[in-house]
Tab-separated table of C-alpha atoms in Angstrom:
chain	number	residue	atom	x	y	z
A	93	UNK	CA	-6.502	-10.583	-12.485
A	94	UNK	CA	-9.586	-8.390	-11.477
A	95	UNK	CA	-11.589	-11.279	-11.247
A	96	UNK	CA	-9.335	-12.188	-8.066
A	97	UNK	CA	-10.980	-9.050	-6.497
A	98	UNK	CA	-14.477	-8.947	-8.125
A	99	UNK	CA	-15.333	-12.514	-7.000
A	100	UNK	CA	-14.670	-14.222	-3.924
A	101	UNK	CA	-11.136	-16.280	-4.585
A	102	UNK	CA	-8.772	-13.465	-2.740
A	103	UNK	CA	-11.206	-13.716	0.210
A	104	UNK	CA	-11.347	-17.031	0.719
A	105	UNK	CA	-7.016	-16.630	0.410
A	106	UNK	CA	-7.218	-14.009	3.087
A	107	UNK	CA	-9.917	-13.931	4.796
A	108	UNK	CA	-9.102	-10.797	6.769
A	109	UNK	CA	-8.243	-9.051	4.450
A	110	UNK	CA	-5.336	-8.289	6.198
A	111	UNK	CA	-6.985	-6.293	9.041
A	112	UNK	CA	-4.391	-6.724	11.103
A	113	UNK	CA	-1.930	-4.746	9.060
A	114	UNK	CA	-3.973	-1.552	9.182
A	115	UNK	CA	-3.048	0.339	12.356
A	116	UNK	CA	0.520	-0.359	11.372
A	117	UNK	CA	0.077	0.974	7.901
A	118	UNK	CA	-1.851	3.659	8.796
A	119	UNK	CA	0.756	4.962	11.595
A	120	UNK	CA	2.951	4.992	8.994
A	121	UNK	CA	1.012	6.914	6.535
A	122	UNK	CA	0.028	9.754	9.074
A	123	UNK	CA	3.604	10.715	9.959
A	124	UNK	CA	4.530	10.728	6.235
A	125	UNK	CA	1.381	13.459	6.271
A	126	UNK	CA	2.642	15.193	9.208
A	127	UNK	CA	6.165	15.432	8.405
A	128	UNK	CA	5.658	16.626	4.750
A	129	UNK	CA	2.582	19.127	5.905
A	130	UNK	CA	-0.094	17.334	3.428
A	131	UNK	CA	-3.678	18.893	3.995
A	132	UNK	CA	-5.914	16.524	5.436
A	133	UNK	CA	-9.313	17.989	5.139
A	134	UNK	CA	-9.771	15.671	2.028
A	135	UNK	CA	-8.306	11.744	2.338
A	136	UNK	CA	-9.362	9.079	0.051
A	137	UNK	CA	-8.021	5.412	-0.861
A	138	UNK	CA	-7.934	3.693	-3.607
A	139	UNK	CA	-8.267	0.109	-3.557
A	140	UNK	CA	-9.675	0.634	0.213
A	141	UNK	CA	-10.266	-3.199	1.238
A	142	UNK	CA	-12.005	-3.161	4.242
A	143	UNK	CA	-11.478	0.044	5.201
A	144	UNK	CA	-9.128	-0.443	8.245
A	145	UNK	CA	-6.546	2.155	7.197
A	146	UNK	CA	-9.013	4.916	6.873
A	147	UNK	CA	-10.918	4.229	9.932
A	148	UNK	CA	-7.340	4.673	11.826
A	149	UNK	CA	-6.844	7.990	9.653
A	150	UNK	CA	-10.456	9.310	10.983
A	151	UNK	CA	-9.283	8.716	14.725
A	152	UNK	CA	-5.946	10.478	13.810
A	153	UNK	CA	-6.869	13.791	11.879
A	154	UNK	CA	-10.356	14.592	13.796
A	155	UNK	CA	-11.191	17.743	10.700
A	156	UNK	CA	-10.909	15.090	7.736
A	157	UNK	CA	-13.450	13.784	5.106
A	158	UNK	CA	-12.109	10.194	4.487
A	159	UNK	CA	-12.995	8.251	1.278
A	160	UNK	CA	-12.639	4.634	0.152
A	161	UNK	CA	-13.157	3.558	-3.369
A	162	UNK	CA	-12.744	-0.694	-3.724
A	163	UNK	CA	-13.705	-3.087	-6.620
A	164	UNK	CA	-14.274	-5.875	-4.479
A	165	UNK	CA	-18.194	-6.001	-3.300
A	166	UNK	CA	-16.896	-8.381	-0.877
A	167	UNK	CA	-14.303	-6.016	1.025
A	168	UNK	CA	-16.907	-3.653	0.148
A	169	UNK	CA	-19.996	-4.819	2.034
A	170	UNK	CA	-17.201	-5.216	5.694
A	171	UNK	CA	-16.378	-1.569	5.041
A	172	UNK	CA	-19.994	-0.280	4.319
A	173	UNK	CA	-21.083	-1.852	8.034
A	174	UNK	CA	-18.343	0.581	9.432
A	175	UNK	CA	-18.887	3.970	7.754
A	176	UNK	CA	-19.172	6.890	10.156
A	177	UNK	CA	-20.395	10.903	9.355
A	178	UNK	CA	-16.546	11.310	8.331
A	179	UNK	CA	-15.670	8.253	6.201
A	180	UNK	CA	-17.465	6.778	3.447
A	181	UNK	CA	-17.112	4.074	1.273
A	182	UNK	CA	-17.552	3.227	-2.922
A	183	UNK	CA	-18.207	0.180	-4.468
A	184	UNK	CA	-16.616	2.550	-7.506
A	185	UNK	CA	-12.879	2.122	-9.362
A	186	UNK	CA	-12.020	5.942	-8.708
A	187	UNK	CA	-10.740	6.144	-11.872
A	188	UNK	CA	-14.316	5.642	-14.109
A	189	UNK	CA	-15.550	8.686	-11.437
A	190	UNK	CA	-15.144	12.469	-12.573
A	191	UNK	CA	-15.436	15.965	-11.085
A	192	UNK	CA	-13.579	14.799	-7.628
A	193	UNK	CA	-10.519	16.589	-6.145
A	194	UNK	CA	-9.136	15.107	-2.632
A	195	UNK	CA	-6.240	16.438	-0.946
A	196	UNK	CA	-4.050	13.739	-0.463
A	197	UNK	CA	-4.831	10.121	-2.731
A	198	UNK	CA	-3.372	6.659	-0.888
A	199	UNK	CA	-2.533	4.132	-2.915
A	200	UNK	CA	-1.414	1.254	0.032
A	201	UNK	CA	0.246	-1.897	-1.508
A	202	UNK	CA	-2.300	-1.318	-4.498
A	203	UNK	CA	-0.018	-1.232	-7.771
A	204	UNK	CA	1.419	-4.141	-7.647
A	205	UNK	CA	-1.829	-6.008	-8.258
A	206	UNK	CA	-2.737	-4.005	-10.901
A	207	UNK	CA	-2.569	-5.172	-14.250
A	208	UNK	CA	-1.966	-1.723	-16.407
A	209	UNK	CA	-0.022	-0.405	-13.427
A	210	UNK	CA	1.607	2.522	-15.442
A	211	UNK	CA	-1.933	3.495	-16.600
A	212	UNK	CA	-3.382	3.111	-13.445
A	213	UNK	CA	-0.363	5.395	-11.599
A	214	UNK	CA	-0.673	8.320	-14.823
A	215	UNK	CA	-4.595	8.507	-14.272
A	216	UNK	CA	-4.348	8.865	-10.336
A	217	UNK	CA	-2.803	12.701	-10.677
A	218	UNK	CA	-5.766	14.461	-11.854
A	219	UNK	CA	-7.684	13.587	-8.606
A	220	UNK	CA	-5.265	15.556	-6.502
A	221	UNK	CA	-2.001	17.200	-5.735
A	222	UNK	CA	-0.348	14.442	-3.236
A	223	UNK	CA	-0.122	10.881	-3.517
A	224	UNK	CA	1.143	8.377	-0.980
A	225	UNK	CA	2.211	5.167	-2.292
A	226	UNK	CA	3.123	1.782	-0.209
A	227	UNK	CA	4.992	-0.242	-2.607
A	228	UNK	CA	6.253	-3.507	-0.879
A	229	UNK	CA	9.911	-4.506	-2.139
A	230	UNK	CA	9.142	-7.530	-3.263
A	231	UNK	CA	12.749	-8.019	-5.356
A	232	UNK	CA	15.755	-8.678	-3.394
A	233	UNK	CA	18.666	-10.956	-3.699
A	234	UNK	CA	17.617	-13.462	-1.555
A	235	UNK	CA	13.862	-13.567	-2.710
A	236	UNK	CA	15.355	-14.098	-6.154
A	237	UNK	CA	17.777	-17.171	-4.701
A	238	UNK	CA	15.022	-18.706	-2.963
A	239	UNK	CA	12.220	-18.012	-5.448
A	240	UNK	CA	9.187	-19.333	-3.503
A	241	UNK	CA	8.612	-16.225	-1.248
A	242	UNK	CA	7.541	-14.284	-5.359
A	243	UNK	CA	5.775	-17.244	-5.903
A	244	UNK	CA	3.894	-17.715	-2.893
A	245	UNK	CA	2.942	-13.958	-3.384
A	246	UNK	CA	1.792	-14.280	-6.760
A	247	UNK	CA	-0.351	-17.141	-5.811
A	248	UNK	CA	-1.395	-15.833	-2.630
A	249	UNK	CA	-1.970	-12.553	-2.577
A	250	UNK	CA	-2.147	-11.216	-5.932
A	251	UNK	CA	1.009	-9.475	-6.865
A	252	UNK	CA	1.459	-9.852	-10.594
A	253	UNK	CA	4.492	-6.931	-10.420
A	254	UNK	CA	7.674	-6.537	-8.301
A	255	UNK	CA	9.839	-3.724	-7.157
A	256	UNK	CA	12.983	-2.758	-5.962
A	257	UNK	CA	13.420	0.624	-4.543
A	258	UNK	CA	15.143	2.200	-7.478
A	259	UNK	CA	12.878	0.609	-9.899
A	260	UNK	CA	9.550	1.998	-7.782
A	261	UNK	CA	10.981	5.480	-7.789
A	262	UNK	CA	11.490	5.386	-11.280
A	263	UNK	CA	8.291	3.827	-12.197
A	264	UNK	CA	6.734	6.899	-10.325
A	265	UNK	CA	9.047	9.682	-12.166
A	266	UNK	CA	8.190	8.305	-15.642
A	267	UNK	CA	4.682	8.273	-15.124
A	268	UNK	CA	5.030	12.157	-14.022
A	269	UNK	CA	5.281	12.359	-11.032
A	270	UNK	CA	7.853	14.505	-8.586
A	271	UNK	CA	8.633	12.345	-5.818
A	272	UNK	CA	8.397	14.388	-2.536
A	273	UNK	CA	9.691	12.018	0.424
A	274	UNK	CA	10.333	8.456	0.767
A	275	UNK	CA	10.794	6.118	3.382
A	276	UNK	CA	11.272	2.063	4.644
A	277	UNK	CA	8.586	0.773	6.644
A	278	UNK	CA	9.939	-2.724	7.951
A	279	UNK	CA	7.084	-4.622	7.099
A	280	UNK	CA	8.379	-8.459	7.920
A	281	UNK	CA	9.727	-7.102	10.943
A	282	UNK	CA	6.919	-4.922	12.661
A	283	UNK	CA	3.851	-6.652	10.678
A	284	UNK	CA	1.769	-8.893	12.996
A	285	UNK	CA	1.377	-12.669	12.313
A	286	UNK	CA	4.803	-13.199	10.412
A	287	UNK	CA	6.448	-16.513	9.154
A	288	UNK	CA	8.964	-18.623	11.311
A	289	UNK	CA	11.179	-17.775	8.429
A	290	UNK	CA	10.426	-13.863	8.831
A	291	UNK	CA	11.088	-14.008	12.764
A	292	UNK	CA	14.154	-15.789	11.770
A	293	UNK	CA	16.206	-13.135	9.566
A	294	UNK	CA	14.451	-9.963	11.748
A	295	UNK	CA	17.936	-9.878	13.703
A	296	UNK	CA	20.120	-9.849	10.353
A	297	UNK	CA	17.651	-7.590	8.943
A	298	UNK	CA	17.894	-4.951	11.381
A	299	UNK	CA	21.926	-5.492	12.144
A	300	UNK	CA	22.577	-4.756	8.350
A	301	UNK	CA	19.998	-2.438	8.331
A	302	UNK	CA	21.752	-0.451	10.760
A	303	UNK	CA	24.578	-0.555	8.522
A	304	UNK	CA	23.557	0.329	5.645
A	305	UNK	CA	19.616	0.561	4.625
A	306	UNK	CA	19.887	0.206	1.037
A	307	UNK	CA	22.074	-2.656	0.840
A	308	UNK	CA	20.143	-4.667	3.736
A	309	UNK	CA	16.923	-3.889	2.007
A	310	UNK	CA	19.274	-5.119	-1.875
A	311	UNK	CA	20.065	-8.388	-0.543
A	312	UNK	CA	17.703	-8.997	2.757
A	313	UNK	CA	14.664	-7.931	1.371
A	314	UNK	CA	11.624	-7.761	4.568
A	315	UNK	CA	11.138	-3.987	3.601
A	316	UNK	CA	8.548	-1.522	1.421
A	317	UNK	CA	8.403	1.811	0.219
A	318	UNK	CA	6.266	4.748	1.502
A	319	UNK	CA	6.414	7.888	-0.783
A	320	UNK	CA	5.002	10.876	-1.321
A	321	UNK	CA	4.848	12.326	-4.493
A	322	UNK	CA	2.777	15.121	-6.719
């Protein structure tokens, strides 16, 4: 699957790279940093894309270093035209680099493209303390019923893995990690640009929601993951 990145087939798929998403994404990830006190003098991404999220995090936390490592010399070359005094960005895998220490390591809807995910989630601790993760919740009961909506993803955009929320946690606690905080971000609700299907369910979605989180997000689905972990 890294050839999806390396060459140009998941640009020509999306060919914003899903820009749109980032001050949404990014809002979310600065209050998980506020609320759980995470330095900020030292930010980096992995898996970066254009390097939307970070440029949001620069305007947010005006003392932090910001860092963006992608694989994809496409995404790569947008990003590079943007760089600033405070954010910088790698046509680098992190992992292959040595001697770096950040603060805080985001990981935004990155693991489920990955094909050694497990590996991939073990070797991200030793560049930091806190990781946030963005996992999108790809399994629910009516994504299962339906079946296209995995499919489409898989074909789309890449996602070779799929999550629940208990099965993300634990995916996280077995590779070592102490999870910290976790939250739902409402991504086919709040996400720009959404499906006539997507508008369609936000009013069960939040009604149930309401109700009961878990069991909207079970059987609904529309929802990801943001944690924080060490």
């Amino acid at each position: 699957m890294k050839e999806l990145y390396e060459g140009d087939a998941y640009g020509k798929n999306n060919p914003t790279w899903h820009e749109e998403d980032a001050p949404w994404k990014a809002s979310h990830v600065a209050q998980m940093i506020r609320r759980n006190n995470i330095p900020t003098e030292r930010i980096c991404e992995i898996g970066c894309g254009t390097g939307e999220i970070l440029l949001n995090l620069e305007r947010t936390f005006p003392d932090a270093r910001l860092s963006g490592y992608e694989i994809s010399p496409d995404a790569f070359r947008r990003a590079a035209a943007k760089s600033t005094q405070r954010t910088k960005f790698h046509l680098s895998n992190l992992l292959g680099e040595h001697d770096l220490e950040f603060d805080v390591i985001l990981a935004i809807d990155v693991i489920e493209h990955v094909e050694d995910y497990i590996s991939f989630i073990k070797q991200l601790r030793r560049f930091g303390t806190f990781k946030i993760f963005h996992i999108p919740l790809d399994l629910s009961a009516q994504s299962i019923l339906r079946a296209w909506p995995i499919a489409d993803l898989r074909r789309n955009v890449g996602h070779i893995h799929y999550f629940f929320k208990q099965s993300a946690l634990a995916t996280l606690e077995d590779c070592g990690y102490t999870i910290v905080d976790h939250c739902y971000t409402a991504s086919r609700l709040e996400l720009p640009n959404q499906a006539f299907t997507s508008r369609l369910m936000r009013l069960p979605r939040r009604l149930m929601f309401a109700f009961n989180a878990d069991l909207a997000v079970r059987l609904l689905g529309g929802y990801s993951l943001l944690v924080v972990a060490k």
